[in-house]
Amino acid sequence: MPQLGLGTWKIDKRTCAEVIVTAAKAGYRHFDCACDYGNEAEVGQGLRRIVEEGIAARDELWITSKLWNTYHAAEHVQPACEKTLSDLGLDYVDLYLIHFPIALKFVPFADRYPPEWFYDPSAKEPGLVSEPIPIRETWEAMEKLVDAGLAKNIGVCNFGVSLIRDLLSCARIRPSVLQVELHPLLTQEKLLRYCAAEQIAVTAFSSFGAESYYALGMAQPTESLLKHDVVSTIAAACDKSPAQVLLRWAVQRGTIVIPKASSQAHLEQNAAIFDFELTAEQMAQLSALNSGRRFNDPGDFCEAAFNTFFPIYE
């Protein structure tokens, strides 16, 4: 699994295929996708061009996708994966993740796809409708995807230690990867240490912290890590950009990074993080910024955006 990937959340459908091809030409071989991002068909168009134009063969690519919250019941897991594969134009994904430890009421593909969060957006007071589906049921269906050759590896997103420990107690196929929010404001040392002990690779999302969340009303510009004095000072000392410093901090911690970018310049800049190293002091300075600030928290945004209080981390 390449330590650098391209995150496809919020990449515009209109330019998505071209971004995927541009990234591949810049050396990217790892693409992080999800049903909920709403652009897997466009990602698939780009992947097809990568192979057809001889930029990379399929077996040189690492494609990750994710099972959405409405498909946690055993009978819905494989159809959801097959829909993703159809959109991506693939026979298999390299990694399939449970997107959240949140099971919501099933929404048929024909009614709405991707289904997003609301069960019925047209309701007078729309909200989330949860379903009491055990993680074990979902995981056993995920394991069958590996048996069927639809997913090479399986894993989880947004899980804490207790949920992972419970999952390991019943898993026939252990989770290969945990994907979680990680940046200097949310360093999660204990979670990383636990995953290392259990040989679970960790992918960091939102490596730049607040940047992805301004437009969603989930962060303020004053929280920017890209403009933080500590990050800027280290960047100047290394003759690198603040973004490169934040990504380098993450890879030196042993995590995989999947920054989103759309322009060729940003794609190339984000990839140029393997020709320098932060000192132990610089790493410590960045880690010392930890304040437990989580931007992607259903306990906050579900109530604000979807009229439903739905904490999962507490």
JSON list of N, CA and C in Angstrom, two decimals, residues 54-127:
[
{"chain": "A", "resi": 54, "resn": "GLY", "atom": "N", "xyz": [-1.47, 3.58, -20.83]},
{"chain": "A", "resi": 54, "resn": "GLY", "atom": "CA", "xyz": [-0.21, 2.96, -20.46]},
{"chain": "A", "resi": 54, "resn": "GLY", "atom": "C", "xyz": [0.55, 3.67, -19.36]},
{"chain": "A", "resi": 55, "resn": "ILE", "atom": "N", "xyz": [-0.15, 4.50, -18.59]},
{"chain": "A", "resi": 55, "resn": "ILE", "atom": "CA", "xyz": [0.50, 5.20, -17.48]},
{"chain": "A", "resi": 55, "resn": "ILE", "atom": "C", "xyz": [0.85, 4.21, -16.36]},
{"chain": "A", "resi": 56, "resn": "ALA", "atom": "N", "xyz": [-0.06, 3.30, -16.09]},
{"chain": "A", "resi": 56, "resn": "ALA", "atom": "CA", "xyz": [0.16, 2.25, -15.08]},
{"chain": "A", "resi": 56, "resn": "ALA", "atom": "C", "xyz": [-0.79, 1.10, -15.37]},
{"chain": "A", "resi": 57, "resn": "ALA", "atom": "N", "xyz": [-0.37, -0.10, -15.03]},
{"chain": "A", "resi": 57, "resn": "ALA", "atom": "CA", "xyz": [-1.23, -1.28, -15.14]},
{"chain": "A", "resi": 57, "resn": "ALA", "atom": "C", "xyz": [-2.11, -1.37, -13.90]},
{"chain": "A", "resi": 58, "resn": "ARG", "atom": "N", "xyz": [-3.20, -2.10, -14.01]},
{"chain": "A", "resi": 58, "resn": "ARG", "atom": "CA", "xyz": [-4.11, -2.23, -12.86]},
{"chain": "A", "resi": 58, "resn": "ARG", "atom": "C", "xyz": [-3.40, -2.76, -11.63]},
{"chain": "A", "resi": 59, "resn": "ASP", "atom": "N", "xyz": [-2.50, -3.74, -11.81]},
{"chain": "A", "resi": 59, "resn": "ASP", "atom": "CA", "xyz": [-1.87, -4.32, -10.62]},
{"chain": "A", "resi": 59, "resn": "ASP", "atom": "C", "xyz": [-0.81, -3.40, -10.01]},
{"chain": "A", "resi": 60, "resn": "GLU", "atom": "N", "xyz": [-0.56, -2.25, -10.63]},
{"chain": "A", "resi": 60, "resn": "GLU", "atom": "CA", "xyz": [0.33, -1.25, -10.05]},
{"chain": "A", "resi": 60, "resn": "GLU", "atom": "C", "xyz": [-0.43, -0.21, -9.25]},
{"chain": "A", "resi": 61, "resn": "LEU", "atom": "N", "xyz": [-1.76, -0.28, -9.29]},
{"chain": "A", "resi": 61, "resn": "LEU", "atom": "CA", "xyz": [-2.60, 0.69, -8.59]},
{"chain": "A", "resi": 61, "resn": "LEU", "atom": "C", "xyz": [-3.14, 0.10, -7.29]},
{"chain": "A", "resi": 62, "resn": "TRP", "atom": "N", "xyz": [-3.37, 0.97, -6.33]},
{"chain": "A", "resi": 62, "resn": "TRP", "atom": "CA", "xyz": [-4.02, 0.59, -5.08]},
{"chain": "A", "resi": 62, "resn": "TRP", "atom": "C", "xyz": [-5.28, 1.45, -4.96]},
{"chain": "A", "resi": 63, "resn": "ILE", "atom": "N", "xyz": [-6.43, 0.77, -5.02]},
{"chain": "A", "resi": 63, "resn": "ILE", "atom": "CA", "xyz": [-7.70, 1.47, -4.97]},
{"chain": "A", "resi": 63, "resn": "ILE", "atom": "C", "xyz": [-8.44, 1.09, -3.69]},
{"chain": "A", "resi": 64, "resn": "THR", "atom": "N", "xyz": [-8.76, 2.08, -2.91]},
{"chain": "A", "resi": 64, "resn": "THR", "atom": "CA", "xyz": [-9.53, 1.91, -1.68]},
{"chain": "A", "resi": 64, "resn": "THR", "atom": "C", "xyz": [-10.94, 2.47, -1.88]},
{"chain": "A", "resi": 65, "resn": "SER", "atom": "N", "xyz": [-11.95, 1.77, -1.37]},
{"chain": "A", "resi": 65, "resn": "SER", "atom": "CA", "xyz": [-13.28, 2.33, -1.29]},
{"chain": "A", "resi": 65, "resn": "SER", "atom": "C", "xyz": [-13.90, 1.95, 0.05]},
{"chain": "A", "resi": 66, "resn": "LYS", "atom": "N", "xyz": [-15.13, 2.42, 0.27]},
{"chain": "A", "resi": 66, "resn": "LYS", "atom": "CA", "xyz": [-15.72, 2.30, 1.60]},
{"chain": "A", "resi": 66, "resn": "LYS", "atom": "C", "xyz": [-17.20, 1.94, 1.54]},
{"chain": "A", "resi": 67, "resn": "LEU", "atom": "N", "xyz": [-17.61, 1.12, 2.49]},
{"chain": "A", "resi": 67, "resn": "LEU", "atom": "CA", "xyz": [-19.00, 0.72, 2.67]},
{"chain": "A", "resi": 67, "resn": "LEU", "atom": "C", "xyz": [-19.74, 1.83, 3.40]},
{"chain": "A", "resi": 68, "resn": "TRP", "atom": "N", "xyz": [-20.85, 2.31, 2.81]},
{"chain": "A", "resi": 68, "resn": "TRP", "atom": "CA", "xyz": [-21.57, 3.40, 3.45]},
{"chain": "A", "resi": 68, "resn": "TRP", "atom": "C", "xyz": [-22.48, 2.89, 4.56]},
{"chain": "A", "resi": 69, "resn": "ASN", "atom": "N", "xyz": [-22.91, 3.81, 5.42]},
{"chain": "A", "resi": 69, "resn": "ASN", "atom": "CA", "xyz": [-23.65, 3.51, 6.64]},
{"chain": "A", "resi": 69, "resn": "ASN", "atom": "C", "xyz": [-24.98, 2.79, 6.39]},
{"chain": "A", "resi": 70, "resn": "THR", "atom": "N", "xyz": [-25.58, 3.01, 5.24]},
{"chain": "A", "resi": 70, "resn": "THR", "atom": "CA", "xyz": [-26.89, 2.42, 4.95]},
{"chain": "A", "resi": 70, "resn": "THR", "atom": "C", "xyz": [-26.81, 0.97, 4.47]},
{"chain": "A", "resi": 71, "resn": "TYR", "atom": "N", "xyz": [-25.60, 0.46, 4.33]},
{"chain": "A", "resi": 71, "resn": "TYR", "atom": "CA", "xyz": [-25.42, -0.89, 3.76]},
{"chain": "A", "resi": 71, "resn": "TYR", "atom": "C", "xyz": [-24.78, -1.87, 4.74]},
{"chain": "A", "resi": 72, "resn": "HIS", "atom": "N", "xyz": [-24.97, -1.67, 6.03]},
{"chain": "A", "resi": 72, "resn": "HIS", "atom": "CA", "xyz": [-24.32, -2.50, 7.03]},
{"chain": "A", "resi": 72, "resn": "HIS", "atom": "C", "xyz": [-24.95, -3.88, 7.20]},
{"chain": "A", "resi": 73, "resn": "ALA", "atom": "N", "xyz": [-26.21, -4.06, 6.87]},
{"chain": "A", "resi": 73, "resn": "ALA", "atom": "CA", "xyz": [-26.84, -5.37, 7.00]},
{"chain": "A", "resi": 73, "resn": "ALA", "atom": "C", "xyz": [-26.14, -6.36, 6.08]},
{"chain": "A", "resi": 74, "resn": "ALA", "atom": "N", "xyz": [-26.05, -7.61, 6.52]},
{"chain": "A", "resi": 74, "resn": "ALA", "atom": "CA", "xyz": [-25.28, -8.62, 5.79]},
{"chain": "A", "resi": 74, "resn": "ALA", "atom": "C", "xyz": [-25.69, -8.72, 4.32]},
{"chain": "A", "resi": 75, "resn": "GLU", "atom": "N", "xyz": [-27.00, -8.64, 4.05]},
{"chain": "A", "resi": 75, "resn": "GLU", "atom": "CA", "xyz": [-27.48, -8.81, 2.68]},
{"chain": "A", "resi": 75, "resn": "GLU", "atom": "C", "xyz": [-27.18, -7.61, 1.77]},
{"chain": "A", "resi": 76, "resn": "HIS", "atom": "N", "xyz": [-26.72, -6.50, 2.36]},
{"chain": "A", "resi": 76, "resn": "HIS", "atom": "CA", "xyz": [-26.48, -5.30, 1.55]},
{"chain": "A", "resi": 76, "resn": "HIS", "atom": "C", "xyz": [-24.99, -5.05, 1.29]},
{"chain": "A", "resi": 77, "resn": "VAL", "atom": "N", "xyz": [-24.11, -5.73, 1.99]},
{"chain": "A", "resi": 77, "resn": "VAL", "atom": "CA", "xyz": [-22.68, -5.45, 1.89]},
{"chain": "A", "resi": 77, "resn": "VAL", "atom": "C", "xyz": [-22.15, -5.78, 0.49]},
{"chain": "A", "resi": 78, "resn": "GLN", "atom": "N", "xyz": [-22.40, -6.99, 0.01]},
{"chain": "A", "resi": 78, "resn": "GLN", "atom": "CA", "xyz": [-21.87, -7.34, -1.31]},
{"chain": "A", "resi": 78, "resn": "GLN", "atom": "C", "xyz": [-22.48, -6.51, -2.44]},
{"chain": "A", "resi": 79, "resn": "PRO", "atom": "N", "xyz": [-23.81, -6.29, -2.46]},
{"chain": "A", "resi": 79, "resn": "PRO", "atom": "CA", "xyz": [-24.34, -5.42, -3.50]},
{"chain": "A", "resi": 79, "resn": "PRO", "atom": "C", "xyz": [-23.73, -4.02, -3.48]},
{"chain": "A", "resi": 80, "resn": "ALA", "atom": "N", "xyz": [-23.46, -3.49, -2.29]},
{"chain": "A", "resi": 80, "resn": "ALA", "atom": "CA", "xyz": [-22.84, -2.16, -2.19]},
{"chain": "A", "resi": 80, "resn": "ALA", "atom": "C", "xyz": [-21.44, -2.18, -2.78]},
{"chain": "A", "resi": 81, "resn": "CYS", "atom": "N", "xyz": [-20.69, -3.21, -2.47]},
{"chain": "A", "resi": 81, "resn": "CYS", "atom": "CA", "xyz": [-19.34, -3.34, -3.02]},
{"chain": "A", "resi": 81, "resn": "CYS", "atom": "C", "xyz": [-19.40, -3.50, -4.54]},
{"chain": "A", "resi": 82, "resn": "GLU", "atom": "N", "xyz": [-20.33, -4.30, -5.02]},
{"chain": "A", "resi": 82, "resn": "GLU", "atom": "CA", "xyz": [-20.46, -4.52, -6.46]},
{"chain": "A", "resi": 82, "resn": "GLU", "atom": "C", "xyz": [-20.85, -3.23, -7.19]},
{"chain": "A", "resi": 83, "resn": "LYS", "atom": "N", "xyz": [-21.67, -2.40, -6.56]},
{"chain": "A", "resi": 83, "resn": "LYS", "atom": "CA", "xyz": [-22.03, -1.11, -7.14]},
{"chain": "A", "resi": 83, "resn": "LYS", "atom": "C", "xyz": [-20.80, -0.22, -7.25]},
{"chain": "A", "resi": 84, "resn": "THR", "atom": "N", "xyz": [-20.00, -0.19, -6.21]},
{"chain": "A", "resi": 84, "resn": "THR", "atom": "CA", "xyz": [-18.75, 0.57, -6.25]},
{"chain": "A", "resi": 84, "resn": "THR", "atom": "C", "xyz": [-17.84, 0.05, -7.35]},
{"chain": "A", "resi": 85, "resn": "LEU", "atom": "N", "xyz": [-17.71, -1.26, -7.46]},
{"chain": "A", "resi": 85, "resn": "LEU", "atom": "CA", "xyz": [-16.85, -1.83, -8.50]},
{"chain": "A", "resi": 85, "resn": "LEU", "atom": "C", "xyz": [-17.35, -1.48, -9.89]},
{"chain": "A", "resi": 86, "resn": "SER", "atom": "N", "xyz": [-18.66, -1.51, -10.06]},
{"chain": "A", "resi": 86, "resn": "SER", "atom": "CA", "xyz": [-19.24, -1.14, -11.35]},
{"chain": "A", "resi": 86, "resn": "SER", "atom": "C", "xyz": [-18.92, 0.31, -11.69]},
{"chain": "A", "resi": 87, "resn": "ASP", "atom": "N", "xyz": [-19.08, 1.21, -10.72]},
{"chain": "A", "resi": 87, "resn": "ASP", "atom": "CA", "xyz": [-18.80, 2.62, -10.95]},
{"chain": "A", "resi": 87, "resn": "ASP", "atom": "C", "xyz": [-17.32, 2.85, -11.24]},
{"chain": "A", "resi": 88, "resn": "LEU", "atom": "N", "xyz": [-16.46, 2.16, -10.52]},
{"chain": "A", "resi": 88, "resn": "LEU", "atom": "CA", "xyz": [-15.02, 2.32, -10.70]},
{"chain": "A", "resi": 88, "resn": "LEU", "atom": "C", "xyz": [-14.50, 1.59, -11.94]},
{"chain": "A", "resi": 89, "resn": "GLY", "atom": "N", "xyz": [-15.31, 0.68, -12.49]},
{"chain": "A", "resi": 89, "resn": "GLY", "atom": "CA", "xyz": [-14.88, -0.09, -13.65]},
{"chain": "A", "resi": 89, "resn": "GLY", "atom": "C", "xyz": [-13.83, -1.13, -13.30]},
{"chain": "A", "resi": 90, "resn": "LEU", "atom": "N", "xyz": [-13.93, -1.70, -12.10]},
{"chain": "A", "resi": 90, "resn": "LEU", "atom": "CA", "xyz": [-12.93, -2.65, -11.60]},
{"chain": "A", "resi": 90, "resn": "LEU", "atom": "C", "xyz": [-13.54, -4.00, -11.29]},
{"chain": "A", "resi": 91, "resn": "ASP", "atom": "N", "xyz": [-12.68, -5.01, -11.26]},
{"chain": "A", "resi": 91, "resn": "ASP", "atom": "CA", "xyz": [-13.10, -6.35, -10.84]},
{"chain": "A", "resi": 91, "resn": "ASP", "atom": "C", "xyz": [-12.93, -6.53, -9.34]},
{"chain": "A", "resi": 92, "resn": "TYR", "atom": "N", "xyz": [-12.04, -5.73, -8.75]},
{"chain": "A", "resi": 92, "resn": "TYR", "atom": "CA", "xyz": [-11.80, -5.82, -7.31]},
{"chain": "A", "resi": 92, "resn": "TYR", "atom": "C", "xyz": [-11.25, -4.49, -6.82]},
{"chain": "A", "resi": 93, "resn": "VAL", "atom": "N", "xyz": [-11.39, -4.23, -5.52]},
{"chain": "A", "resi": 93, "resn": "VAL", "atom": "CA", "xyz": [-10.68, -3.13, -4.88]},
{"chain": "A", "resi": 93, "resn": "VAL", "atom": "C", "xyz": [-9.57, -3.72, -4.03]},
{"chain": "A", "resi": 94, "resn": "ASP", "atom": "N", "xyz": [-8.52, -2.96, -3.86]},
{"chain": "A", "resi": 94, "resn": "ASP", "atom": "CA", "xyz": [-7.41, -3.43, -3.04]},
{"chain": "A", "resi": 94, "resn": "ASP", "atom": "C", "xyz": [-7.74, -3.37, -1.56]},
{"chain": "A", "resi": 95, "resn": "LEU", "atom": "N", "xyz": [-8.63, -2.45, -1.20]},
{"chain": "A", "resi": 95, "resn": "LEU", "atom": "CA", "xyz": [-9.01, -2.28, 0.21]},
{"chain": "A", "resi": 95, "resn": "LEU", "atom": "C", "xyz": [-10.44, -1.77, 0.27]},
{"chain": "A", "resi": 96, "resn": "TYR", "atom": "N", "xyz": [-11.26, -2.41, 1.11]},
{"chain": "A", "resi": 96, "resn": "TYR", "atom": "CA", "xyz": [-12.65, -1.98, 1.32]},
{"chain": "A", "resi": 96, "resn": "TYR", "atom": "C", "xyz": [-12.83, -1.76, 2.80]},
{"chain": "A", "resi": 97, "resn": "LEU", "atom": "N", "xyz": [-13.28, -0.56, 3.17]},
{"chain": "A", "resi": 97, "resn": "LEU", "atom": "CA", "xyz": [-13.37, -0.16, 4.56]},
{"chain": "A", "resi": 97, "resn": "LEU", "atom": "C", "xyz": [-14.81, 0.08, 4.98]},
{"chain": "A", "resi": 98, "resn": "ILE", "atom": "N", "xyz": [-15.14, -0.22, 6.24]},
{"chain": "A", "resi": 98, "resn": "ILE", "atom": "CA", "xyz": [-16.39, 0.26, 6.83]},
{"chain": "A", "resi": 98, "resn": "ILE", "atom": "C", "xyz": [-16.20, 1.74, 7.11]},
{"chain": "A", "resi": 99, "resn": "HIS", "atom": "N", "xyz": [-17.00, 2.60, 6.50]},
{"chain": "A", "resi": 99, "resn": "HIS", "atom": "CA", "xyz": [-16.75, 4.03, 6.52]},
{"chain": "A", "resi": 99, "resn": "HIS", "atom": "C", "xyz": [-16.92, 4.64, 7.92]},
{"chain": "A", "resi": 100, "resn": "PHE", "atom": "N", "xyz": [-17.96, 4.27, 8.61]},
{"chain": "A", "resi": 100, "resn": "PHE", "atom": "CA", "xyz": [-18.20, 4.72, 9.99]},
{"chain": "A", "resi": 100, "resn": "PHE", "atom": "C", "xyz": [-18.78, 3.55, 10.80]},
{"chain": "A", "resi": 101, "resn": "PRO", "atom": "N", "xyz": [-18.56, 3.52, 12.10]},
{"chain": "A", "resi": 101, "resn": "PRO", "atom": "CA", "xyz": [-19.26, 2.55, 12.95]},
{"chain": "A", "resi": 101, "resn": "PRO", "atom": "C", "xyz": [-20.69, 3.05, 13.22]},
{"chain": "A", "resi": 102, "resn": "ILE", "atom": "N", "xyz": [-21.40, 3.30, 12.13]},
{"chain": "A", "resi": 102, "resn": "ILE", "atom": "CA", "xyz": [-22.76, 3.84, 12.17]},
{"chain": "A", "resi": 102, "resn": "ILE", "atom": "C", "xyz": [-23.62, 3.05, 11.19]},
{"chain": "A", "resi": 103, "resn": "ALA", "atom": "N", "xyz": [-24.65, 2.39, 11.69]},
{"chain": "A", "resi": 103, "resn": "ALA", "atom": "CA", "xyz": [-25.56, 1.64, 10.82]},
{"chain": "A", "resi": 103, "resn": "ALA", "atom": "C", "xyz": [-26.87, 2.40, 10.69]},
{"chain": "A", "resi": 104, "resn": "LEU", "atom": "N", "xyz": [-27.19, 2.79, 9.46]},
{"chain": "A", "resi": 104, "resn": "LEU", "atom": "CA", "xyz": [-28.42, 3.52, 9.17]},
{"chain": "A", "resi": 104, "resn": "LEU", "atom": "C", "xyz": [-29.38, 2.68, 8.35]},
{"chain": "A", "resi": 105, "resn": "LYS", "atom": "N", "xyz": [-30.63, 3.06, 8.36]},
{"chain": "A", "resi": 105, "resn": "LYS", "atom": "CA", "xyz": [-31.66, 2.32, 7.64]},
{"chain": "A", "resi": 105, "resn": "LYS", "atom": "C", "xyz": [-31.35, 2.28, 6.15]},
{"chain": "A", "resi": 106, "resn": "PHE", "atom": "N", "xyz": [-31.54, 1.13, 5.55]},
{"chain": "A", "resi": 106, "resn": "PHE", "atom": "CA", "xyz": [-31.22, 0.89, 4.15]},
{"chain": "A", "resi": 106, "resn": "PHE", "atom": "C", "xyz": [-32.03, 1.79, 3.21]},
{"chain": "A", "resi": 107, "resn": "VAL", "atom": "N", "xyz": [-31.33, 2.35, 2.23]},
{"chain": "A", "resi": 107, "resn": "VAL", "atom": "CA", "xyz": [-31.96, 3.11, 1.15]},
{"chain": "A", "resi": 107, "resn": "VAL", "atom": "C", "xyz": [-31.63, 2.39, -0.16]},
{"chain": "A", "resi": 108, "resn": "PRO", "atom": "N", "xyz": [-32.62, 1.88, -0.88]},
{"chain": "A", "resi": 108, "resn": "PRO", "atom": "CA", "xyz": [-32.34, 1.16, -2.13]},
{"chain": "A", "resi": 108, "resn": "PRO", "atom": "C", "xyz": [-31.58, 2.02, -3.13]},
{"chain": "A", "resi": 109, "resn": "PHE", "atom": "N", "xyz": [-30.72, 1.39, -3.93]},
{"chain": "A", "resi": 109, "resn": "PHE", "atom": "CA", "xyz": [-29.95, 2.11, -4.94]},
{"chain": "A", "resi": 109, "resn": "PHE", "atom": "C", "xyz": [-30.87, 2.90, -5.87]},
{"chain": "A", "resi": 110, "resn": "ALA", "atom": "N", "xyz": [-31.98, 2.29, -6.24]},
{"chain": "A", "resi": 110, "resn": "ALA", "atom": "CA", "xyz": [-32.90, 2.91, -7.20]},
{"chain": "A", "resi": 110, "resn": "ALA", "atom": "C", "xyz": [-33.57, 4.16, -6.63]},
{"chain": "A", "resi": 111, "resn": "ASP", "atom": "N", "xyz": [-33.67, 4.24, -5.32]},
{"chain": "A", "resi": 111, "resn": "ASP", "atom": "CA", "xyz": [-34.30, 5.40, -4.69]},
{"chain": "A", "resi": 111, "resn": "ASP", "atom": "C", "xyz": [-33.34, 6.59, -4.63]},
{"chain": "A", "resi": 112, "resn": "ARG", "atom": "N", "xyz": [-32.08, 6.32, -4.26]},
{"chain": "A", "resi": 112, "resn": "ARG", "atom": "CA", "xyz": [-31.12, 7.42, -4.12]},
{"chain": "A", "resi": 112, "resn": "ARG", "atom": "C", "xyz": [-29.72, 6.83, -3.96]},
{"chain": "A", "resi": 113, "resn": "TYR", "atom": "N", "xyz": [-28.79, 7.28, -4.82]},
{"chain": "A", "resi": 113, "resn": "TYR", "atom": "CA", "xyz": [-27.41, 6.82, -4.71]},
{"chain": "A", "resi": 113, "resn": "TYR", "atom": "C", "xyz": [-26.47, 7.94, -5.14]},
{"chain": "A", "resi": 114, "resn": "PRO", "atom": "N", "xyz": [-25.49, 8.24, -4.33]},
{"chain": "A", "resi": 114, "resn": "PRO", "atom": "CA", "xyz": [-25.29, 7.74, -2.98]},
{"chain": "A", "resi": 114, "resn": "PRO", "atom": "C", "xyz": [-26.39, 8.24, -2.04]},
{"chain": "A", "resi": 115, "resn": "PRO", "atom": "N", "xyz": [-26.73, 7.45, -1.02]},
{"chain": "A", "resi": 115, "resn": "PRO", "atom": "CA", "xyz": [-27.88, 7.80, -0.17]},
{"chain": "A", "resi": 115, "resn": "PRO", "atom": "C", "xyz": [-27.62, 8.92, 0.82]},
{"chain": "A", "resi": 116, "resn": "GLU", "atom": "N", "xyz": [-26.35, 9.24, 1.07]},
{"chain": "A", "resi": 116, "resn": "GLU", "atom": "CA", "xyz": [-25.97, 10.26, 2.05]},
{"chain": "A", "resi": 116, "resn": "GLU", "atom": "C", "xyz": [-26.53, 9.92, 3.44]},
{"chain": "A", "resi": 117, "resn": "TRP", "atom": "N", "xyz": [-26.88, 10.93, 4.24]},
{"chain": "A", "resi": 117, "resn": "TRP", "atom": "CA", "xyz": [-27.19, 10.69, 5.66]},
{"chain": "A", "resi": 117, "resn": "TRP", "atom": "C", "xyz": [-28.69, 10.62, 5.96]},
{"chain": "A", "resi": 118, "resn": "PHE", "atom": "N", "xyz": [-29.48, 11.51, 5.39]},
{"chain": "A", "resi": 118, "resn": "PHE", "atom": "CA", "xyz": [-30.91, 11.51, 5.67]},
{"chain": "A", "resi": 118, "resn": "PHE", "atom": "C", "xyz": [-31.56, 10.23, 5.13]},
{"chain": "A", "resi": 119, "resn": "TYR", "atom": "N", "xyz": [-32.49, 9.66, 5.92]},
{"chain": "A", "resi": 119, "resn": "TYR", "atom": "CA", "xyz": [-33.26, 8.54, 5.38]},
{"chain": "A", "resi": 119, "resn": "TYR", "atom": "C", "xyz": [-34.26, 9.05, 4.35]},
{"chain": "A", "resi": 120, "resn": "ASP", "atom": "N", "xyz": [-34.96, 10.14, 4.69]},
{"chain": "A", "resi": 120, "resn": "ASP", "atom": "CA", "xyz": [-35.94, 10.72, 3.77]},
{"chain": "A", "resi": 120, "resn": "ASP", "atom": "C", "xyz": [-35.74, 12.23, 3.76]},
{"chain": "A", "resi": 121, "resn": "PRO", "atom": "N", "xyz": [-34.96, 12.75, 2.81]},
{"chain": "A", "resi": 121, "resn": "PRO", "atom": "CA", "xyz": [-34.70, 14.18, 2.78]},
{"chain": "A", "resi": 121, "resn": "PRO", "atom": "C", "xyz": [-35.94, 15.04, 2.60]},
{"chain": "A", "resi": 122, "resn": "SER", "atom": "N", "xyz": [-37.01, 14.45, 2.06]},
{"chain": "A", "resi": 122, "resn": "SER", "atom": "CA", "xyz": [-38.23, 15.21, 1.81]},
{"chain": "A", "resi": 122, "resn": "SER", "atom": "C", "xyz": [-39.18, 15.24, 3.00]},
{"chain": "A", "resi": 123, "resn": "ALA", "atom": "N", "xyz": [-38.82, 14.54, 4.07]},
{"chain": "A", "resi": 123, "resn": "ALA", "atom": "CA", "xyz": [-39.68, 14.51, 5.26]},
{"chain": "A", "resi": 123, "resn": "ALA", "atom": "C", "xyz": [-39.79, 15.91, 5.87]},
{"chain": "A", "resi": 124, "resn": "LYS", "atom": "N", "xyz": [-40.87, 16.13, 6.62]},
{"chain": "A", "resi": 124, "resn": "LYS", "atom": "CA", "xyz": [-41.08, 17.44, 7.24]},
{"chain": "A", "resi": 124, "resn": "LYS", "atom": "C", "xyz": [-39.93, 17.80, 8.15]},
{"chain": "A", "resi": 125, "resn": "GLU", "atom": "N", "xyz": [-39.45, 16.82, 8.93]},
{"chain": "A", "resi": 125, "resn": "GLU", "atom": "CA", "xyz": [-38.29, 17.01, 9.81]},
{"chain": "A", "resi": 125, "resn": "GLU", "atom": "C", "xyz": [-37.32, 15.86, 9.55]},
{"chain": "A", "resi": 126, "resn": "PRO", "atom": "N", "xyz": [-36.53, 15.92, 8.47]},
{"chain": "A", "resi": 126, "resn": "PRO", "atom": "CA", "xyz": [-35.63, 14.82, 8.13]},
{"chain": "A", "resi": 126, "resn": "PRO", "atom": "C", "xyz": [-34.55, 14.61, 9.19]},
{"chain": "A", "resi": 127, "resn": "GLY", "atom": "N", "xyz": [-34.12, 13.36, 9.30]},
{"chain": "A", "resi": 127, "resn": "GLY", "atom": "CA", "xyz": [-33.08, 13.02, 10.26]},
{"chain": "A", "resi": 127, "resn": "GLY", "atom": "C", "xyz": [-32.45, 11.70, 9.92]}
]
